[in-house]
mmCIF file of N, CA, C and O in Angstrom:
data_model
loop_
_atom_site.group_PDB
_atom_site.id
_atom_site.type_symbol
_atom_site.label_atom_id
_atom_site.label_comp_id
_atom_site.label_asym_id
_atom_site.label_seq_id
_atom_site.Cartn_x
_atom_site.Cartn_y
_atom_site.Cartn_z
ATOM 1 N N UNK A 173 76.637 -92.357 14.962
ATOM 2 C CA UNK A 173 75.854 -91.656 15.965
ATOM 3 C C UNK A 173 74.608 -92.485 16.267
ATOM 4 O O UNK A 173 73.933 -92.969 15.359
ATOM 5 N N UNK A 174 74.371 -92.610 17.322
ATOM 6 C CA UNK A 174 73.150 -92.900 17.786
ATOM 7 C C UNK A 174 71.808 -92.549 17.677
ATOM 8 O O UNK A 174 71.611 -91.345 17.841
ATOM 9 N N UNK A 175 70.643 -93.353 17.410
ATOM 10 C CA UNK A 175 69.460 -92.606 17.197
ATOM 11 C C UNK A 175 69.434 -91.981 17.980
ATOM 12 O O UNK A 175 69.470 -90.869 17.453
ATOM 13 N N UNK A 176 69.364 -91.768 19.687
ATOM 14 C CA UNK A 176 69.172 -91.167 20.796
ATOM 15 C C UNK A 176 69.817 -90.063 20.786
ATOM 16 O O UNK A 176 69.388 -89.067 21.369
ATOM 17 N N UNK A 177 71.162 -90.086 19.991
ATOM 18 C CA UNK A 177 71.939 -88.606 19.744
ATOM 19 C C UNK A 177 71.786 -88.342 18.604
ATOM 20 O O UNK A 177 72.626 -87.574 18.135
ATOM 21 N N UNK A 178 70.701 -88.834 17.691
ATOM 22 C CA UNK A 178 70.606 -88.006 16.234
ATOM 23 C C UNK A 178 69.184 -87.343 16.941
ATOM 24 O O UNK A 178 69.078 -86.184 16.540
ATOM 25 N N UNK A 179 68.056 -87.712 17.867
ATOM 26 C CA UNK A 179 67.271 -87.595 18.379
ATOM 27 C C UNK A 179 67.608 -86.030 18.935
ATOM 28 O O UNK A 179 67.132 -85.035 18.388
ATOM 29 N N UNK A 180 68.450 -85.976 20.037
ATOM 30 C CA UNK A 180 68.751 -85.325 20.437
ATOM 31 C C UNK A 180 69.128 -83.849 20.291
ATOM 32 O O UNK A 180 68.954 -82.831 20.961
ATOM 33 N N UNK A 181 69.911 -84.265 18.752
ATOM 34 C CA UNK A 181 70.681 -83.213 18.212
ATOM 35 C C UNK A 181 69.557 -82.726 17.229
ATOM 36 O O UNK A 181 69.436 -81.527 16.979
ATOM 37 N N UNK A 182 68.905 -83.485 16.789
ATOM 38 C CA UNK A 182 67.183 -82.578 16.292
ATOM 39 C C UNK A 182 66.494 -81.545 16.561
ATOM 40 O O UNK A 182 65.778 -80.815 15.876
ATOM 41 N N UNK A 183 66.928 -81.568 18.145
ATOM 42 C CA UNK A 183 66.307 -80.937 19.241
ATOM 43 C C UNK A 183 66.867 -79.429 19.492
ATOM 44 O O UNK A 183 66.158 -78.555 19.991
ATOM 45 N N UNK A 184 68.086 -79.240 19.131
ATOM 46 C CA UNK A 184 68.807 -78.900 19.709
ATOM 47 C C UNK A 184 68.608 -77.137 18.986
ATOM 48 O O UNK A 184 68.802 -76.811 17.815
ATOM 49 N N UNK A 185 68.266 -76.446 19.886
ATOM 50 C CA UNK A 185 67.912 -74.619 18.795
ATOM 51 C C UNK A 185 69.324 -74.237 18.273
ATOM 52 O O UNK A 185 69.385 -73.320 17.454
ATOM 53 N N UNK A 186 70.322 -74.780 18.621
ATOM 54 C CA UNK A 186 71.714 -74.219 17.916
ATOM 55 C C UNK A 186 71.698 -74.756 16.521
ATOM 56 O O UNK A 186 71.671 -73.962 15.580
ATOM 57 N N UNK A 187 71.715 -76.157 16.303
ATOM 58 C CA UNK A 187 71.865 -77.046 15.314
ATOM 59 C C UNK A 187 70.743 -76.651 14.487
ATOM 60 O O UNK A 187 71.138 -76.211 13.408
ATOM 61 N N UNK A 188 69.568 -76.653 14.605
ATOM 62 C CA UNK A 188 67.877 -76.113 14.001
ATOM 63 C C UNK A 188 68.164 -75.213 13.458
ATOM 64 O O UNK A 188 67.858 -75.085 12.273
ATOM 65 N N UNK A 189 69.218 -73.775 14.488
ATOM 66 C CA UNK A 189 69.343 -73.123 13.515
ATOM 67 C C UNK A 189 70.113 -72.940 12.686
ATOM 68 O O UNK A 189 69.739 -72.236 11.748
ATOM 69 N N UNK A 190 71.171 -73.355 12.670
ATOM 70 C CA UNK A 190 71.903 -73.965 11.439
ATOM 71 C C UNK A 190 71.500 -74.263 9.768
ATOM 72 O O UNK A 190 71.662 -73.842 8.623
ATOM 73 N N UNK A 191 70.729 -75.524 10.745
ATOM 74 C CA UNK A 191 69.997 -76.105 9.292
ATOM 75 C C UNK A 191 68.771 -75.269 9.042
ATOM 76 O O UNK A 191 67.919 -75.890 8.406
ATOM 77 N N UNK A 192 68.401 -73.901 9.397
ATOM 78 C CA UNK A 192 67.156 -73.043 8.684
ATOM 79 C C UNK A 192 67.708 -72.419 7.582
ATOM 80 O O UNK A 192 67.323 -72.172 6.439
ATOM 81 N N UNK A 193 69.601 -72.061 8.792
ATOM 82 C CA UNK A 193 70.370 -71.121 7.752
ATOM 83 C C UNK A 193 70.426 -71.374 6.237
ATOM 84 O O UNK A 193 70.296 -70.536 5.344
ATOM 85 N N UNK A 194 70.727 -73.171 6.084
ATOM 86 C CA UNK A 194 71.033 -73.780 5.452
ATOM 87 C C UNK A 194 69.986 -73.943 4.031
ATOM 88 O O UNK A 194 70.264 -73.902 2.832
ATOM 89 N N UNK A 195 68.814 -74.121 4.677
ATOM 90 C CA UNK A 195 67.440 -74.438 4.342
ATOM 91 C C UNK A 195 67.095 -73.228 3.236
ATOM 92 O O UNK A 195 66.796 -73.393 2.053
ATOM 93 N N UNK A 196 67.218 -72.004 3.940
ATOM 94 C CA UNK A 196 67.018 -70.985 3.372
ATOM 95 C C UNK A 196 68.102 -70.684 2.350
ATOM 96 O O UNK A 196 67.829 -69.841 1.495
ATOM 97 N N UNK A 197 69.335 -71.285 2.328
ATOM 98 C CA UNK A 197 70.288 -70.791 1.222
ATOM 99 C C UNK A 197 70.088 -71.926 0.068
ATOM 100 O O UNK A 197 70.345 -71.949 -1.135
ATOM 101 N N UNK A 198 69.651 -72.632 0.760
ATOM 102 C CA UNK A 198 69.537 -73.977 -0.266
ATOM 103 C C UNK A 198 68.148 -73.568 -1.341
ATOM 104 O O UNK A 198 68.080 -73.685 -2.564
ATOM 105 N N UNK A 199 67.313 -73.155 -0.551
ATOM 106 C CA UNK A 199 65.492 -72.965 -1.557
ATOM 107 C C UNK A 199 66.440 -71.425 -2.594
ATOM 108 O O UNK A 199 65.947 -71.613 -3.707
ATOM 109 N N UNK A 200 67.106 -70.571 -2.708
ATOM 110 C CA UNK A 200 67.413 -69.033 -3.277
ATOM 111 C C UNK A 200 67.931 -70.375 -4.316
ATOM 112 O O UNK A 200 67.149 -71.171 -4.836
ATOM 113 N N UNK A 201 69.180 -70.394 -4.441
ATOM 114 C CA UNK A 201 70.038 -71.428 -4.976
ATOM 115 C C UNK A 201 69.114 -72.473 -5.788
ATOM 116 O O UNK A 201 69.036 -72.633 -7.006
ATOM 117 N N UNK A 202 68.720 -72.858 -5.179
ATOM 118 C CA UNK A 202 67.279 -73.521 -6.431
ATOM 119 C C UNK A 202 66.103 -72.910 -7.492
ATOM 120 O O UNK A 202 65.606 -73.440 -8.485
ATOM 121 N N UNK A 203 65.869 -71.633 -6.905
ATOM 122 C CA UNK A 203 65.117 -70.868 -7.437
ATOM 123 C C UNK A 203 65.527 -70.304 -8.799
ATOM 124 O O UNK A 203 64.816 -69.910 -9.724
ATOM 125 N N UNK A 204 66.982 -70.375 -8.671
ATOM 126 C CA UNK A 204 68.048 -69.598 -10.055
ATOM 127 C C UNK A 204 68.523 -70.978 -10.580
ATOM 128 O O UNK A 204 69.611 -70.718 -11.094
ATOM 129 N N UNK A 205 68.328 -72.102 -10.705
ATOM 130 C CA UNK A 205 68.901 -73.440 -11.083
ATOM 131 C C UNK A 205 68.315 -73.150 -12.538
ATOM 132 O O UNK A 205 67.460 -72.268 -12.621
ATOM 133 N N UNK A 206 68.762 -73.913 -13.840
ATOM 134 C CA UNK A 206 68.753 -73.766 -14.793
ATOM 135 C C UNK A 206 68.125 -75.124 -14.489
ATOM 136 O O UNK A 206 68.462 -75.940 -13.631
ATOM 137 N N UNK A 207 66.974 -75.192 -15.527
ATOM 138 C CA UNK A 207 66.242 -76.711 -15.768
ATOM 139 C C UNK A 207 67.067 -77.999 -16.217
ATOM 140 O O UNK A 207 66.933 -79.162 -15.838
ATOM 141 N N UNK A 208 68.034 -77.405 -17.214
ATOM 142 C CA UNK A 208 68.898 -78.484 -17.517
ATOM 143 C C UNK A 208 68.347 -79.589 -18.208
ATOM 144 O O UNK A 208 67.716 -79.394 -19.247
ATOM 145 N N UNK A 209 68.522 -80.803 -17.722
ATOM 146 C CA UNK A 209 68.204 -82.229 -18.090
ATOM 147 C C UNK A 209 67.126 -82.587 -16.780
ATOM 148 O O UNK A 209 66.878 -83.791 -16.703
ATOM 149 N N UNK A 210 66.648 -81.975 -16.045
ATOM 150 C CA UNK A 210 65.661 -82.212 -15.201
ATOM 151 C C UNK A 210 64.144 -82.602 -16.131
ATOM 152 O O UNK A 210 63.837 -81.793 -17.006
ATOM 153 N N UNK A 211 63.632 -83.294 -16.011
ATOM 154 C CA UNK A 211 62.175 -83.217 -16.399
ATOM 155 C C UNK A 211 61.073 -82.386 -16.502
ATOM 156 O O UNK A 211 60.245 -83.240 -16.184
ATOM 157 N N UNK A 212 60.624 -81.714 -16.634
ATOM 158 C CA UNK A 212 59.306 -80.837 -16.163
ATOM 159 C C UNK A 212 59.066 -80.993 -14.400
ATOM 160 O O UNK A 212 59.334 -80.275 -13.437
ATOM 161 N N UNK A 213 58.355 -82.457 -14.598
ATOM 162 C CA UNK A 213 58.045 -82.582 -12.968
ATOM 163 C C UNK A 213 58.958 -82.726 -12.096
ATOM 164 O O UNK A 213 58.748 -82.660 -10.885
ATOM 165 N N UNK A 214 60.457 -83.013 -12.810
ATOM 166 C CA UNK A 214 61.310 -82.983 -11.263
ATOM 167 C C UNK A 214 61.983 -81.398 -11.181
ATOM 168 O O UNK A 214 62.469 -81.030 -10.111
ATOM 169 N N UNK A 215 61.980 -80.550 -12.292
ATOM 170 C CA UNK A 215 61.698 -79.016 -12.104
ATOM 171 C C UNK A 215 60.833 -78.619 -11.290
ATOM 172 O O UNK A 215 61.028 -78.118 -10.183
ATOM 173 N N UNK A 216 59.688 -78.865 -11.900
ATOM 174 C CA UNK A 216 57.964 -77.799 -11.143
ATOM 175 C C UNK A 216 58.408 -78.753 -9.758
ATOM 176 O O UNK A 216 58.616 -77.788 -9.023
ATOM 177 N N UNK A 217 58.513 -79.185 -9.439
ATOM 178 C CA UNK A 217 58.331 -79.920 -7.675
ATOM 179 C C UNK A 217 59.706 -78.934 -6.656
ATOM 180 O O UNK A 217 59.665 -78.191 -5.676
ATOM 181 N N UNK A 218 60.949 -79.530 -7.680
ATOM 182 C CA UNK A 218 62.091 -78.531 -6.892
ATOM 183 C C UNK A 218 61.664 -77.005 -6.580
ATOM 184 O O UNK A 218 61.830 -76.332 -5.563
ATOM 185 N N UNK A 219 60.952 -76.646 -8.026
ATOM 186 C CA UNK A 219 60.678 -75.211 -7.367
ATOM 187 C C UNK A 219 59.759 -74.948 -6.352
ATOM 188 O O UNK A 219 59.983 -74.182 -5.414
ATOM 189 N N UNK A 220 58.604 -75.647 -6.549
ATOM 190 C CA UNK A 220 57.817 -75.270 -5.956
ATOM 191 C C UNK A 220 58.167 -75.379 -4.422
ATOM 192 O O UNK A 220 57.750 -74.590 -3.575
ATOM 193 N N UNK A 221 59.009 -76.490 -4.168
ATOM 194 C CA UNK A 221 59.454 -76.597 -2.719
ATOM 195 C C UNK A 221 60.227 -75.021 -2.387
ATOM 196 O O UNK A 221 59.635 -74.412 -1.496
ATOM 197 N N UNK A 222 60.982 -74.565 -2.745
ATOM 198 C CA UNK A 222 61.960 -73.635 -3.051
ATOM 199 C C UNK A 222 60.983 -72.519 -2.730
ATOM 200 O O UNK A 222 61.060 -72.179 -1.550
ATOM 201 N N UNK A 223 60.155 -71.905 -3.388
ATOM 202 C CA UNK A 223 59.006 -71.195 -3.244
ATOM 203 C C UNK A 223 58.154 -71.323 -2.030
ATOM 204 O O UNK A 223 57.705 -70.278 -1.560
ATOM 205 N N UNK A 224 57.841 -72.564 -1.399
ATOM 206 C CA UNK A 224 57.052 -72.747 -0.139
ATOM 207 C C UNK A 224 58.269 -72.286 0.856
ATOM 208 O O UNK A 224 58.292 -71.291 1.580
ATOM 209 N N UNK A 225 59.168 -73.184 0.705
ATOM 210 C CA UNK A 225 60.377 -72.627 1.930
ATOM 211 C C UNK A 225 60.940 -70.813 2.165
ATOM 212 O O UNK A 225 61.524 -70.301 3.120
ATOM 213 N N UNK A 226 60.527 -70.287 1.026
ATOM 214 C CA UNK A 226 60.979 -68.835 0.878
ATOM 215 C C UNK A 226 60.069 -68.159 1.511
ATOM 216 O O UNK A 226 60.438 -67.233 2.233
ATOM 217 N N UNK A 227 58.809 -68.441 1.395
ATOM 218 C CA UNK A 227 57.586 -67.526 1.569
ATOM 219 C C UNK A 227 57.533 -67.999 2.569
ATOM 220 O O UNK A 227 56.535 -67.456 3.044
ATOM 221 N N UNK A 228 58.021 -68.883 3.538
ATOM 222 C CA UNK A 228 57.708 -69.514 5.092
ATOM 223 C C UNK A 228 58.910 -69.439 5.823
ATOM 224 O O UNK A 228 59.018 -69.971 6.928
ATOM 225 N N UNK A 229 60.076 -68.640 5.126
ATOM 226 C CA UNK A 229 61.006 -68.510 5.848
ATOM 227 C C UNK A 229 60.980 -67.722 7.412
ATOM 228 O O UNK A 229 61.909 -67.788 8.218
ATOM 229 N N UNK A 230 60.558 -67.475 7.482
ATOM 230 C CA UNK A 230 60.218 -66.211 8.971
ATOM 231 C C UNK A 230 59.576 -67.161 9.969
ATOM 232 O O UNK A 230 59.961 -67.160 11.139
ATOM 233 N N UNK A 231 58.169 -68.341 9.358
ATOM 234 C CA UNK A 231 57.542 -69.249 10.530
ATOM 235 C C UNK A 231 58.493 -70.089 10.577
ATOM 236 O O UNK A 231 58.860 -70.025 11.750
ATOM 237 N N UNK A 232 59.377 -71.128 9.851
ATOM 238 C CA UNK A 232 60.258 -72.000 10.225
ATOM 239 C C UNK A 232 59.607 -73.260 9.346
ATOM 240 O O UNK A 232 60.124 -74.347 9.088
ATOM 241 N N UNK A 233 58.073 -72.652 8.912
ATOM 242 C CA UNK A 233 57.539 -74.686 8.050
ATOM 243 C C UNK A 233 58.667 -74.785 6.981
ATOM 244 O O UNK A 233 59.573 -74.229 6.361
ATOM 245 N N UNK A 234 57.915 -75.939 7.233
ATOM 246 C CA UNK A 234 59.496 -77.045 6.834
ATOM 247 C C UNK A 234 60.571 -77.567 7.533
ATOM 248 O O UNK A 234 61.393 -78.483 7.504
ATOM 249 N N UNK A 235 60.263 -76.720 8.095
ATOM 250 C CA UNK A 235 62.129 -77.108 8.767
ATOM 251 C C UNK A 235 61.873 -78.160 9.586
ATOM 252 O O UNK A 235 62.915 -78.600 10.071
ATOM 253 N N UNK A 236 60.956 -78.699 9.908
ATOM 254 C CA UNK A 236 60.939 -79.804 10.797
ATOM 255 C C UNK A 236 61.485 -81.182 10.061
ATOM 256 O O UNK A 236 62.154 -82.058 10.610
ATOM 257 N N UNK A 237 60.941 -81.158 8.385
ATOM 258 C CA UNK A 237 61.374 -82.374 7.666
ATOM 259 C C UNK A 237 62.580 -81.971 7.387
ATOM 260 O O UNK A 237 63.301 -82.902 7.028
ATOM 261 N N UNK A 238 63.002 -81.117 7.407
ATOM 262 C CA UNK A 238 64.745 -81.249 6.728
ATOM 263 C C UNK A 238 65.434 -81.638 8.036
ATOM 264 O O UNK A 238 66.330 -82.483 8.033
ATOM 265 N N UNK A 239 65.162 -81.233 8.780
ATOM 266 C CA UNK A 239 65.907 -81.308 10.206
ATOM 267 C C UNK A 239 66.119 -83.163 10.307
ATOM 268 O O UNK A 239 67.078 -83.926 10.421
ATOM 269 N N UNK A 240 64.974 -83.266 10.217
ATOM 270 C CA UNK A 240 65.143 -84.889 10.656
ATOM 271 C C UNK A 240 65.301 -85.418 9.542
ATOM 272 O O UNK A 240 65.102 -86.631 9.612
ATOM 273 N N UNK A 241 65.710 -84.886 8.012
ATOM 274 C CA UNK A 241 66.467 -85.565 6.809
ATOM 275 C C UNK A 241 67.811 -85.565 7.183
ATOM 276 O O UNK A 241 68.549 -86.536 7.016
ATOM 277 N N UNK A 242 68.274 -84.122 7.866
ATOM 278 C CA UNK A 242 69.875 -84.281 8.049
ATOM 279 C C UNK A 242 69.983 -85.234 8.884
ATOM 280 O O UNK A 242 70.585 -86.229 8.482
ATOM 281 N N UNK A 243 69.474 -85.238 10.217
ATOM 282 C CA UNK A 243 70.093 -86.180 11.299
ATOM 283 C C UNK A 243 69.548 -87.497 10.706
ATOM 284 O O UNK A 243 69.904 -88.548 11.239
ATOM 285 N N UNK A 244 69.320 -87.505 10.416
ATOM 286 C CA UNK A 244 69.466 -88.961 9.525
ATOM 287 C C UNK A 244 70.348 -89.776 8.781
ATOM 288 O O UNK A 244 70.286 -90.948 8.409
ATOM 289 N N UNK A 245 71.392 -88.656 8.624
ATOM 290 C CA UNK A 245 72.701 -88.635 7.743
ATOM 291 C C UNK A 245 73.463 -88.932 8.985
ATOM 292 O O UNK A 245 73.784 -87.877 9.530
ATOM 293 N N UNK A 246 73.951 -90.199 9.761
ATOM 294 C CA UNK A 246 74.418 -90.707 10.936
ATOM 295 C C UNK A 246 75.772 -89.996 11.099
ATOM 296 O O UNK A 246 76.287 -89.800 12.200
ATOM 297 N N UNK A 247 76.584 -89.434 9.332
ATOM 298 C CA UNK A 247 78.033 -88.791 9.588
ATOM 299 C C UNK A 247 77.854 -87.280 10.324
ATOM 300 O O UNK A 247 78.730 -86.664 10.931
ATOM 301 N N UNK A 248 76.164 -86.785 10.040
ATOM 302 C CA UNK A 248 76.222 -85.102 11.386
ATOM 303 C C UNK A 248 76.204 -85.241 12.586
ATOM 304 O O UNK A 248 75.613 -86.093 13.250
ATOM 305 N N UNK A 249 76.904 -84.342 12.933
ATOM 306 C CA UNK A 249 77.025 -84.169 14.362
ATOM 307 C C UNK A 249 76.888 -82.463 14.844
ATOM 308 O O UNK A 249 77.005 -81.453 14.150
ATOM 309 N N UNK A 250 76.576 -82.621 16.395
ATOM 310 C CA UNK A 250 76.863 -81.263 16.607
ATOM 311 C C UNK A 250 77.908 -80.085 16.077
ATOM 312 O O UNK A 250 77.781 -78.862 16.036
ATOM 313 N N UNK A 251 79.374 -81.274 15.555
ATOM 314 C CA UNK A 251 80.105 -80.233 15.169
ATOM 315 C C UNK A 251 80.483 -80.226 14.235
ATOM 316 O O UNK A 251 81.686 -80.086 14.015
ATOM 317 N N UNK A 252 79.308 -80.420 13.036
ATOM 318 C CA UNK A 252 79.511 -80.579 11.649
ATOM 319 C C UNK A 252 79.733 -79.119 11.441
ATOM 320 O O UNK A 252 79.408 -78.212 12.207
ATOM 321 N N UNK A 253 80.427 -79.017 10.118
ATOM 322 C CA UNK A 253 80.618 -77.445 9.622
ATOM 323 C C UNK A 253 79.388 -77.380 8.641
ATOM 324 O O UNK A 253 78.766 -78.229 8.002
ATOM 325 N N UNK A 254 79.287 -75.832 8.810
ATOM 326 C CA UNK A 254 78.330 -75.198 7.672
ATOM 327 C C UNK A 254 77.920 -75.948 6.713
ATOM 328 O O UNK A 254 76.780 -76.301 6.413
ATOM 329 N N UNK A 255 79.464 -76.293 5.994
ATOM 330 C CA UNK A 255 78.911 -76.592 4.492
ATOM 331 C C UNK A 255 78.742 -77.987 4.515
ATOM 332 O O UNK A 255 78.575 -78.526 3.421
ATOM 333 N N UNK A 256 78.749 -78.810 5.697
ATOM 334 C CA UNK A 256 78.380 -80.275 5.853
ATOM 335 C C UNK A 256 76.852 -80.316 5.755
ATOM 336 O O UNK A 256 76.213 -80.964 4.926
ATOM 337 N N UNK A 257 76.275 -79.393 6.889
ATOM 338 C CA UNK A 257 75.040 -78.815 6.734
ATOM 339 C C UNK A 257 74.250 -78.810 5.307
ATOM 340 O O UNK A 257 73.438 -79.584 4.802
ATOM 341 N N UNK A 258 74.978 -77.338 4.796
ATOM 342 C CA UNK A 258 74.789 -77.212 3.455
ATOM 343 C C UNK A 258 74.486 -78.103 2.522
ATOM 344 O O UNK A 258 73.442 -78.028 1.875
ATOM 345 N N UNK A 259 75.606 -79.286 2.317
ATOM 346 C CA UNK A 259 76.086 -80.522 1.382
ATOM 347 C C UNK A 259 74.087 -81.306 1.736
ATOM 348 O O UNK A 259 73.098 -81.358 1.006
ATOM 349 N N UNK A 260 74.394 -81.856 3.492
ATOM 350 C CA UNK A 260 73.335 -82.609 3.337
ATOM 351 C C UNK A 260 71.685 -81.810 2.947
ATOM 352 O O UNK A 260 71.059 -82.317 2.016
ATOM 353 N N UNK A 261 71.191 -80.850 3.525
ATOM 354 C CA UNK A 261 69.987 -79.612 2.593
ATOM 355 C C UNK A 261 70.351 -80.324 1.403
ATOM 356 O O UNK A 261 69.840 -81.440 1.310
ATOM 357 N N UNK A 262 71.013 -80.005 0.583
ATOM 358 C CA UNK A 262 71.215 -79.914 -0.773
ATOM 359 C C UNK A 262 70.783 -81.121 -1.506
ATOM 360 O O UNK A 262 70.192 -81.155 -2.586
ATOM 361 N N UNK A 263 71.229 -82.281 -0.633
ATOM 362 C CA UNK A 263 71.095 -83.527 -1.216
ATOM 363 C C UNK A 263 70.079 -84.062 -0.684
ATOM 364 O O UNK A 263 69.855 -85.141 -1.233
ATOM 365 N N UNK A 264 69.180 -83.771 0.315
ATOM 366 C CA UNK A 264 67.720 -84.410 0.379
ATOM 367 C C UNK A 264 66.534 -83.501 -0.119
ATOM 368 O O UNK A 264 65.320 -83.673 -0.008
ATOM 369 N N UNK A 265 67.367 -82.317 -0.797
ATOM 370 C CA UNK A 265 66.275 -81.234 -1.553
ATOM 371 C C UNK A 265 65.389 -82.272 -2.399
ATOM 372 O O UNK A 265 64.225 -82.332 -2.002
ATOM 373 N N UNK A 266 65.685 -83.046 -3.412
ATOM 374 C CA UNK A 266 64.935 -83.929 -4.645
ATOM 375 C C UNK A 266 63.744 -84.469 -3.550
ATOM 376 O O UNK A 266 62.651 -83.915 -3.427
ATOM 377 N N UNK A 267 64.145 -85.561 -2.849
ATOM 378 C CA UNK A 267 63.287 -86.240 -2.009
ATOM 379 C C UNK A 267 62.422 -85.413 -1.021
ATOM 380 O O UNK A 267 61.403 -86.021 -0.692
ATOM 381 N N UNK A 268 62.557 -84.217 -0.478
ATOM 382 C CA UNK A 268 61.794 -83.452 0.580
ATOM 383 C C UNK A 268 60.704 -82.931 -0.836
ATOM 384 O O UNK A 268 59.517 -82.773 -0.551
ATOM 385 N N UNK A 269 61.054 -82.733 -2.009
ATOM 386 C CA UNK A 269 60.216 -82.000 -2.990
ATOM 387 C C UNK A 269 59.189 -82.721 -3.722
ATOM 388 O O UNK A 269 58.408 -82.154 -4.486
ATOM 389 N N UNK A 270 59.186 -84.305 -3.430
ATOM 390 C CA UNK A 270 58.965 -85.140 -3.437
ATOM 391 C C UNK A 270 59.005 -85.968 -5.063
ATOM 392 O O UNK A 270 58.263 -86.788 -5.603
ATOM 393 N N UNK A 271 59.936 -85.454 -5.363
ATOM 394 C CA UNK A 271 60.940 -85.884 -6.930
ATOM 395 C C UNK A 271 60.733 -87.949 -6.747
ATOM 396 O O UNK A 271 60.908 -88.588 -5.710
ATOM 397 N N UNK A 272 60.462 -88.325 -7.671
ATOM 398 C CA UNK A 272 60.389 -89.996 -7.381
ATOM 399 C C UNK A 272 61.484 -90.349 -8.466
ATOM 400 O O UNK A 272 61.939 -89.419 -9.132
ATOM 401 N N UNK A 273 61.882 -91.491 -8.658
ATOM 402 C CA UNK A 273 62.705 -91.740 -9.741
ATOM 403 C C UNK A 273 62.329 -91.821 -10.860
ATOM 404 O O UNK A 273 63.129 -91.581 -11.764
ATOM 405 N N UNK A 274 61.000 -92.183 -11.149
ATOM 406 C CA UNK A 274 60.297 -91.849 -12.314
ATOM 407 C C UNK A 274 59.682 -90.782 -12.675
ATOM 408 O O UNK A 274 58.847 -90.850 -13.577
ATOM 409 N N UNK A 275 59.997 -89.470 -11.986
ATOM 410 C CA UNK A 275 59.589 -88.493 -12.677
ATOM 411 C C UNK A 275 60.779 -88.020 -13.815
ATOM 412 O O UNK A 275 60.563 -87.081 -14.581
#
C-alpha cells in the first residue's frame, strides 16, 4: 500500500472506527494480563497505557497514535478484518506504552 493510501485510510471515520473498537478491546484485555515474565516497568507502562485509553475512551485520545501505528503496517487495508485490526492494536501496544528493550 501506498503512503498516500495508508494516508488516506487514516482518515477514513469507518476504518478510525474500527481501530477505537479495537483500541478499546485491546486496553480491557491488558488490564486482566497476568505480569508473567514482564518486568515491573514493562508491566507499570502496559498498564498504565491501558488505564489512560479506558478512562478516555468516550473522547477518542489516543487513538490518533494507534491509528497511524496500524497504517503503518503496509499489509492493512480498508478491507482488513476485525481481528487483523485487533492482531495489529495488540502488537504495537508495548511500543505506544512506551516499553524500550531495556526495560
Amino acid at each position: 500500500m501506498a503512503f498516500t493510501d495508508q494516508a488516506a485510510l487514516a482518515d477514513d471515520a469507518t476504518f478510525r472506527a474500527k481501530v477505537r473498537v479495537a483500541l478499546a478491546t485491546a486496553a480491557v484485555q491488558v488490564m486482566g494480563e497476568d505480569k508473567g515474565q514482564m518486568s515491573d516497568t514493562q508491566f507499570g507502562k502496559r498498564q498504565a497505557l491501558a488505564y489512560d485509553v479506558l478512562r478516555a475512551a468516550a473522547s477518542g485520545m489516543l487513538l490518533e497514535a494507534f491509528v497511524w501505528a496500524v497504517v503503518a503496517n503496509a499489509a492493512i487495508t480498508g478491507a482488513s478484518t476485525d481481528s487483523d485490526l485487533q492482531f495489529t492494536v495488540n502488537s504495537v501496544w508495548g511500543d505506544l506504552s512506551g516499553v524500550r528493550i531495556n526495560d
